[in-house]
Tab-separated table of C-alpha atoms in Angstrom:
chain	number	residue	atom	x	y	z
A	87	UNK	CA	13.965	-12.761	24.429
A	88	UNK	CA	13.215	-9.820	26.694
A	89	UNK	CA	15.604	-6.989	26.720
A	90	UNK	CA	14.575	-5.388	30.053
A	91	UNK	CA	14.638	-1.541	30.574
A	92	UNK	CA	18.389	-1.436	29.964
A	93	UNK	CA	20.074	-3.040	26.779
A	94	UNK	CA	23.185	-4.987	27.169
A	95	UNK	CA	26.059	-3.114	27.400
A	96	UNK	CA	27.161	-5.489	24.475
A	97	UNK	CA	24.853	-4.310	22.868
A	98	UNK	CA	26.075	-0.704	22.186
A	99	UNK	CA	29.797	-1.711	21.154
A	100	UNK	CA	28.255	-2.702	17.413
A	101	UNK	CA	27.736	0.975	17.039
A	102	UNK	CA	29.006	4.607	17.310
A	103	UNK	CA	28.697	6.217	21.269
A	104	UNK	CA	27.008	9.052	19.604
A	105	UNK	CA	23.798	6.746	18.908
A	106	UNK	CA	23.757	5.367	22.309
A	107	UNK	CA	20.189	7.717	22.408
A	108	UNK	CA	18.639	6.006	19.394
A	109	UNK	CA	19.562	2.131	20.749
A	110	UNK	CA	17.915	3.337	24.515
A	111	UNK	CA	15.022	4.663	22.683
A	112	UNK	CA	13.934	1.845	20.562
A	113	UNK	CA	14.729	0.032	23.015
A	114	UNK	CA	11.538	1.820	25.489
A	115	UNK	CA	9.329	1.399	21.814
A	116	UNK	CA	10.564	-2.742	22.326
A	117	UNK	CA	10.016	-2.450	26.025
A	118	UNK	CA	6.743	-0.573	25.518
A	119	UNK	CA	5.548	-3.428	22.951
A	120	UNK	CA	6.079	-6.471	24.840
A	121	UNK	CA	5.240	-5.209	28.568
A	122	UNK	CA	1.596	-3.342	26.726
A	123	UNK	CA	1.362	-6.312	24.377
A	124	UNK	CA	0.242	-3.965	21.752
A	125	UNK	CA	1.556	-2.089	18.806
A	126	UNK	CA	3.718	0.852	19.281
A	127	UNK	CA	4.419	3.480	16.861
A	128	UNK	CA	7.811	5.342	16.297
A	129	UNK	CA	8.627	8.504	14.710
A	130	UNK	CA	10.572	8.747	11.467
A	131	UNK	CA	13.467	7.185	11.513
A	132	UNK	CA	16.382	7.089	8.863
A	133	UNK	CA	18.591	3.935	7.092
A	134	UNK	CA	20.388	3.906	10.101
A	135	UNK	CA	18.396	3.731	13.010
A	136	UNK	CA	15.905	1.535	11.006
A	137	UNK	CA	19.091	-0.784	10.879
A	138	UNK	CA	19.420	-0.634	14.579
A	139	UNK	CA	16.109	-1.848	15.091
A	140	UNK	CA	16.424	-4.879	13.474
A	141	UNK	CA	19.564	-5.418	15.071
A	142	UNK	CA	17.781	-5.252	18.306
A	143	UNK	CA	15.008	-7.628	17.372
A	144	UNK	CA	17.149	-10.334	16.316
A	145	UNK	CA	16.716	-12.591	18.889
A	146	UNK	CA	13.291	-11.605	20.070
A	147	UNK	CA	10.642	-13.942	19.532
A	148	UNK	CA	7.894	-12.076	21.144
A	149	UNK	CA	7.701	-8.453	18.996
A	150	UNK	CA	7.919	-8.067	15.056
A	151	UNK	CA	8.530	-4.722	13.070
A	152	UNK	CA	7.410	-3.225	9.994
A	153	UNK	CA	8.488	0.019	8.424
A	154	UNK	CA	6.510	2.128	6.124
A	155	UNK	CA	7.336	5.661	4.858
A	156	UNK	CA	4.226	5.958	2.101
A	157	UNK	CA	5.930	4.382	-0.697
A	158	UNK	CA	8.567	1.419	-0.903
A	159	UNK	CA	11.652	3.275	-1.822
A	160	UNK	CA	11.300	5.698	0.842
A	161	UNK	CA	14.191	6.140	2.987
A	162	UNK	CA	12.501	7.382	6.247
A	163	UNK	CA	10.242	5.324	7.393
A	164	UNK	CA	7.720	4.847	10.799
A	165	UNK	CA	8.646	1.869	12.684
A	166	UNK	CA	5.536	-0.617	14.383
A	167	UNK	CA	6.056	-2.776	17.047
A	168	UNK	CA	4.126	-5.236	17.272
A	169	UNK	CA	2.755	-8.624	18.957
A	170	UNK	CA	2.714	-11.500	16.830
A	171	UNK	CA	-0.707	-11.634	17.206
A	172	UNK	CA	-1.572	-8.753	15.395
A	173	UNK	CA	-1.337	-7.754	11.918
A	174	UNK	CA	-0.244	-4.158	10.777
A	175	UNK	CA	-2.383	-2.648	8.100
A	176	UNK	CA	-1.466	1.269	6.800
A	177	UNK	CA	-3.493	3.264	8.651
A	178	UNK	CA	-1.426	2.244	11.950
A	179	UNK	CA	1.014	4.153	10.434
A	180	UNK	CA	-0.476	6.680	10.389
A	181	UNK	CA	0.438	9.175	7.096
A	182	UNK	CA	-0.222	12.030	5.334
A	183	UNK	CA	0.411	13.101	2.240
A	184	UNK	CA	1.103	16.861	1.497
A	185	UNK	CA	1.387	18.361	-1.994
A	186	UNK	CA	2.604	21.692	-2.447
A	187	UNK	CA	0.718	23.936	-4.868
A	188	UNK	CA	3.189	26.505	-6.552
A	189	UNK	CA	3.742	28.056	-9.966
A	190	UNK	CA	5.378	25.313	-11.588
A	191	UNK	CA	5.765	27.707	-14.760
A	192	UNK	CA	7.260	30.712	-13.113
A	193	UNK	CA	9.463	29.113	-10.419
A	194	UNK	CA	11.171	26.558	-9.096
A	195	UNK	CA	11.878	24.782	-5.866
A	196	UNK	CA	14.672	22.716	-4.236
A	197	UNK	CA	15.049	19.849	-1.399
A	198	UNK	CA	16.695	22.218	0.869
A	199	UNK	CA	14.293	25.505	0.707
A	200	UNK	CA	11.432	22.969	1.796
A	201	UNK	CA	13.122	21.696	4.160
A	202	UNK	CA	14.289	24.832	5.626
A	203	UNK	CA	10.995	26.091	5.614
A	204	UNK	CA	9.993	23.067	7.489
A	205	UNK	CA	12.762	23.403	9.960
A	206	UNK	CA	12.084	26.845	10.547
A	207	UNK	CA	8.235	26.410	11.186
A	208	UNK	CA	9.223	25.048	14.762
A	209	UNK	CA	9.031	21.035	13.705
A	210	UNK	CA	11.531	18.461	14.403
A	211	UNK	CA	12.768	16.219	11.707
A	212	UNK	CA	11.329	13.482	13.181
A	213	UNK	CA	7.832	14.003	12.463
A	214	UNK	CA	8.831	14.323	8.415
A	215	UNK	CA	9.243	11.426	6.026
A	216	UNK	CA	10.397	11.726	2.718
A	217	UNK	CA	10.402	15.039	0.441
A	218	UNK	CA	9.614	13.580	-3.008
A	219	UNK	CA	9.855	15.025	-6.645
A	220	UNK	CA	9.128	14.321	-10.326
A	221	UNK	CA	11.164	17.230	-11.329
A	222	UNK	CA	8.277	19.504	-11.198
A	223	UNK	CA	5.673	18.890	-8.365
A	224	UNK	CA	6.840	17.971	-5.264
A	225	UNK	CA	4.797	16.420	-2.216
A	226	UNK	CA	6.015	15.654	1.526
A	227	UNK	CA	4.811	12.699	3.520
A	228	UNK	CA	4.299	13.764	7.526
A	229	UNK	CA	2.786	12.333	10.390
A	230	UNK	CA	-1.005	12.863	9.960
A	231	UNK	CA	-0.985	14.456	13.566
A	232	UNK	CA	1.074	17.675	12.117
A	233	UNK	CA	-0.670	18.042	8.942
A	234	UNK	CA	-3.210	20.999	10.120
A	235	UNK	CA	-0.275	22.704	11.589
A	236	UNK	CA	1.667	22.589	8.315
A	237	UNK	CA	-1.267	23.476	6.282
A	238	UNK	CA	-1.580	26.853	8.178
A	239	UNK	CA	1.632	27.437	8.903
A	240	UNK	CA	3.166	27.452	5.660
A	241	UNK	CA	2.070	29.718	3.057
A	242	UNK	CA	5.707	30.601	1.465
A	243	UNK	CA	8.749	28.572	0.453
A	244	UNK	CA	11.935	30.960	0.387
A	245	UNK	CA	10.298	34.037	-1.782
A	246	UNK	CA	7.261	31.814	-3.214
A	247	UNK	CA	3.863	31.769	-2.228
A	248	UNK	CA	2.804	27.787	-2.030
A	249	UNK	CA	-0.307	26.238	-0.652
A	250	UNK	CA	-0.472	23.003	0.609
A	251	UNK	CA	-2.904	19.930	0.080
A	252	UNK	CA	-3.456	16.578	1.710
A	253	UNK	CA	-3.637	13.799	-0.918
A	254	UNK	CA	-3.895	10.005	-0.478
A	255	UNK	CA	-0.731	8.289	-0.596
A	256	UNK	CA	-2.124	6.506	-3.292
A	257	UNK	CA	-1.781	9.609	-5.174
A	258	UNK	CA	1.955	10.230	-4.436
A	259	UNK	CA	4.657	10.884	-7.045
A	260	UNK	CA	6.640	8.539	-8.745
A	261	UNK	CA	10.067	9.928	-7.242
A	262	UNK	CA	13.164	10.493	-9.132
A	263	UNK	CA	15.483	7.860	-8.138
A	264	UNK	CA	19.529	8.819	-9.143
A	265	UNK	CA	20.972	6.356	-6.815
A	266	UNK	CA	23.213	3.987	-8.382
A	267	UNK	CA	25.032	0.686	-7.101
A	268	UNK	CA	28.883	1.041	-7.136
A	269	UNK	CA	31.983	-0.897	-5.324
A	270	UNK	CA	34.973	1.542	-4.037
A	271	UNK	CA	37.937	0.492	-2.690
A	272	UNK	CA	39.465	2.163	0.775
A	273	UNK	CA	41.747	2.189	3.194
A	274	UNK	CA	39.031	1.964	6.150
A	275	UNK	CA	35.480	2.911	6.714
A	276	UNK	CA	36.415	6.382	8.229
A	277	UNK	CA	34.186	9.002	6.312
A	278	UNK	CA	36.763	11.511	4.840
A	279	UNK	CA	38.384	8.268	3.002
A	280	UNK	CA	35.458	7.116	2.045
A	281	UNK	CA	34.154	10.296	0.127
A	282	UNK	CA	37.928	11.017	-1.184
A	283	UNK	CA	36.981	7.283	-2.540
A	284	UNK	CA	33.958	8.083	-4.124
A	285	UNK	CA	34.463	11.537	-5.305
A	286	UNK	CA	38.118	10.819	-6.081
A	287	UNK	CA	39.548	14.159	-4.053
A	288	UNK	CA	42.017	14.181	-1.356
A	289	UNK	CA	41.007	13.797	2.058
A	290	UNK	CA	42.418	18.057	2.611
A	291	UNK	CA	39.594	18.526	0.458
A	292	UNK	CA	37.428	16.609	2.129
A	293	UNK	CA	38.284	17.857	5.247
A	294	UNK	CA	38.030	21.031	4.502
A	295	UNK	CA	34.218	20.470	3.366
A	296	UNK	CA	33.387	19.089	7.205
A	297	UNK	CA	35.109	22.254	8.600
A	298	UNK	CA	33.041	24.541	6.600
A	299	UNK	CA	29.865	22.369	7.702
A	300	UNK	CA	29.605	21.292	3.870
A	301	UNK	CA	29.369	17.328	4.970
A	302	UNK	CA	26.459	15.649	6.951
A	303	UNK	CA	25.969	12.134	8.050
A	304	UNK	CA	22.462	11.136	8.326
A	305	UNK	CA	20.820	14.581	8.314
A	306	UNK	CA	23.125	15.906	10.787
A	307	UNK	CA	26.155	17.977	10.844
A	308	UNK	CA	29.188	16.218	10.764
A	309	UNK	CA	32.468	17.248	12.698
A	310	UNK	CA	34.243	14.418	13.300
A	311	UNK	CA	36.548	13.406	10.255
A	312	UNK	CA	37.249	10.227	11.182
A	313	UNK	CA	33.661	9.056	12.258
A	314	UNK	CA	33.177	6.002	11.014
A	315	UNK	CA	30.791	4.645	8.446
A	316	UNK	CA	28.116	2.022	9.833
A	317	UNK	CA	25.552	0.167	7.123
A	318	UNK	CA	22.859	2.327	5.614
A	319	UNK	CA	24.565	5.245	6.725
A	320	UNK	CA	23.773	8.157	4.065
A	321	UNK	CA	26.496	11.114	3.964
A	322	UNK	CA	25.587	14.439	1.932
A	323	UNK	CA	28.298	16.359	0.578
A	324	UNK	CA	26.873	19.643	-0.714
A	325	UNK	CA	28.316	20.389	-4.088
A	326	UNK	CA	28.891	16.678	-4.886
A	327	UNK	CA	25.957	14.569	-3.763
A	328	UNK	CA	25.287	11.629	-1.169
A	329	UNK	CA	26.588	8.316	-0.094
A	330	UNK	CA	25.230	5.395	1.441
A	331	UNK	CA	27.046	2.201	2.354
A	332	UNK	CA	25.228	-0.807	1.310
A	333	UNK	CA	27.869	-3.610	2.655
A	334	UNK	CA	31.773	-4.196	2.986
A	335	UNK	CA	32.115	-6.883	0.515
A	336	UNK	CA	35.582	-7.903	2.069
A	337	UNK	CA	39.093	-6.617	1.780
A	338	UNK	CA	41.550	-6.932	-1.525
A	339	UNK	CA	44.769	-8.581	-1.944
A	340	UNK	CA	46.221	-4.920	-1.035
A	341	UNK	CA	44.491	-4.971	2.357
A	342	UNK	CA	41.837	-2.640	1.303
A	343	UNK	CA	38.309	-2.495	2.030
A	344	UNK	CA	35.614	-3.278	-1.014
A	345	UNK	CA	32.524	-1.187	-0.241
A	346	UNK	CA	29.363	-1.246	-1.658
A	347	UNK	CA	28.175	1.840	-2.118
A	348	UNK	CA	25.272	3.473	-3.206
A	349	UNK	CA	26.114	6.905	-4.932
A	350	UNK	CA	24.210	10.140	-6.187
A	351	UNK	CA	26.110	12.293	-8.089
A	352	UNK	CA	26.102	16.308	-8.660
């Protein structure tokens, strides 16, 4: 099957109107593959939009995918394109590893300062995989095209002086993993009843958190109470941890919805 430059407008009602952007740009990576006949190479791409893009490639017998983020439980992940001629191998993915060299005795460092630093040193998300941790060291994968830039660029997290090193991803952590499976029962897949669900507080509460900017859905801001949740969607709710939906396992004899859910708790 050959999409064309513009994806059926049936395409876009089996997902939010806010990721209308994401379906028309993997949709140019598809276009790109098949019209080139050659592999192309995405940026980072979360649960979600890695979702999307096998939604797109269902019925397309021409291009394959594979996703790799550095290590098999990462969550973002670089998407190939390819020809089913040709068979991916890891460099096409193209990876670096970056430890960060601190005083592990003195001080201590959190998701969010690294990634602020990050943010701040002028780089978009999409060119950053997965920030990883043992509890003590902690080690980024990037694109390998940004990995000079990062080395120079940052020389402090918050107040701490770090120094960063590439390593082979075969030296990468073995990351802490606190997600665990659970099924929740709600009245519909709108996001302030699903964390009320999950957390067990009222929906005030919850919406309260997404006014004071306290809730994000995949790695963004969320405004919009009653967005609703799509598969592999991940939700952070600072102060009580994340969310991601697995499946909807079906609906109970009281009409509600059985979710599977994956949950990290505070």
């Amino acid at each position: 099957m050959k999409w064309g430059s513009v994806v059926n407008s049936e395409v876009y009602q089996h997902f939010r109107a806010e990721e209308k952007p994401v379906i028309d740009s993997l949709n140019d990576y598809i276009n790109q593959a098949q019209n080139e006949y050659r592999p192309i190479l995405t940026h980072f791409l979360d649960p979600r939009q890695q979702h999307i893009a096998q939604f797109l490639l269902q019925a397309d017998d021409m291009i394959k995918v594979k996703a790799e983020g550095g290590f098999a439980q990462a969550e973002r992940k670089r998407l190939l394109f390819y020809p089913d001629y040709y068979e991916p191998q890891e460099k096409d993915f193209e990876l670096q590893l970056l430890e960060i060299n601190y005083p592990t005795k003195f001080v201590s460092l959190t998701h969010g300062q690294i990634l602020g630093t990050l943010a701040n040193s002028g780089l978009e998300r999409e060119v950053l995989g997965d920030i990883i941790t043992d509890s003590q060291r902690w080690q980024i994968v990037v694109q390998k095209n940004i990995s000079d830039y990062l080395l120079q660029q940052v020389e402090r997290i918050g107040k701490i002086n770090v120094r960063l090193e590439e390593m082979p991803l075969t030296q990468r952590l073995v990351p802490n993993n606190d997600w665990e499976l659970e099924t929740v029962s709600a009245s519909s897949l709108r996001i302030d009843t699903v964390i009320a669900a999950v957390y067990n507080i009222s929906r005030n509460r919850v919406k309260e958190l997404i006014n004071a900017k306290k809730v994000q859905l995949n790695w963004m801001v969320l405004t919009k109470p009653d967005t609703e949740l799509g598969v592999l969607d991940i939700v952070s709710v600072r102060g009580f941890g994340r969310i991601k939906l697995i499946d909807v396992l079906g609906k109970s004899k009281r009409g509600k919805l059985r979710c599977e859910v994956a949950v990290i708790r505070k």
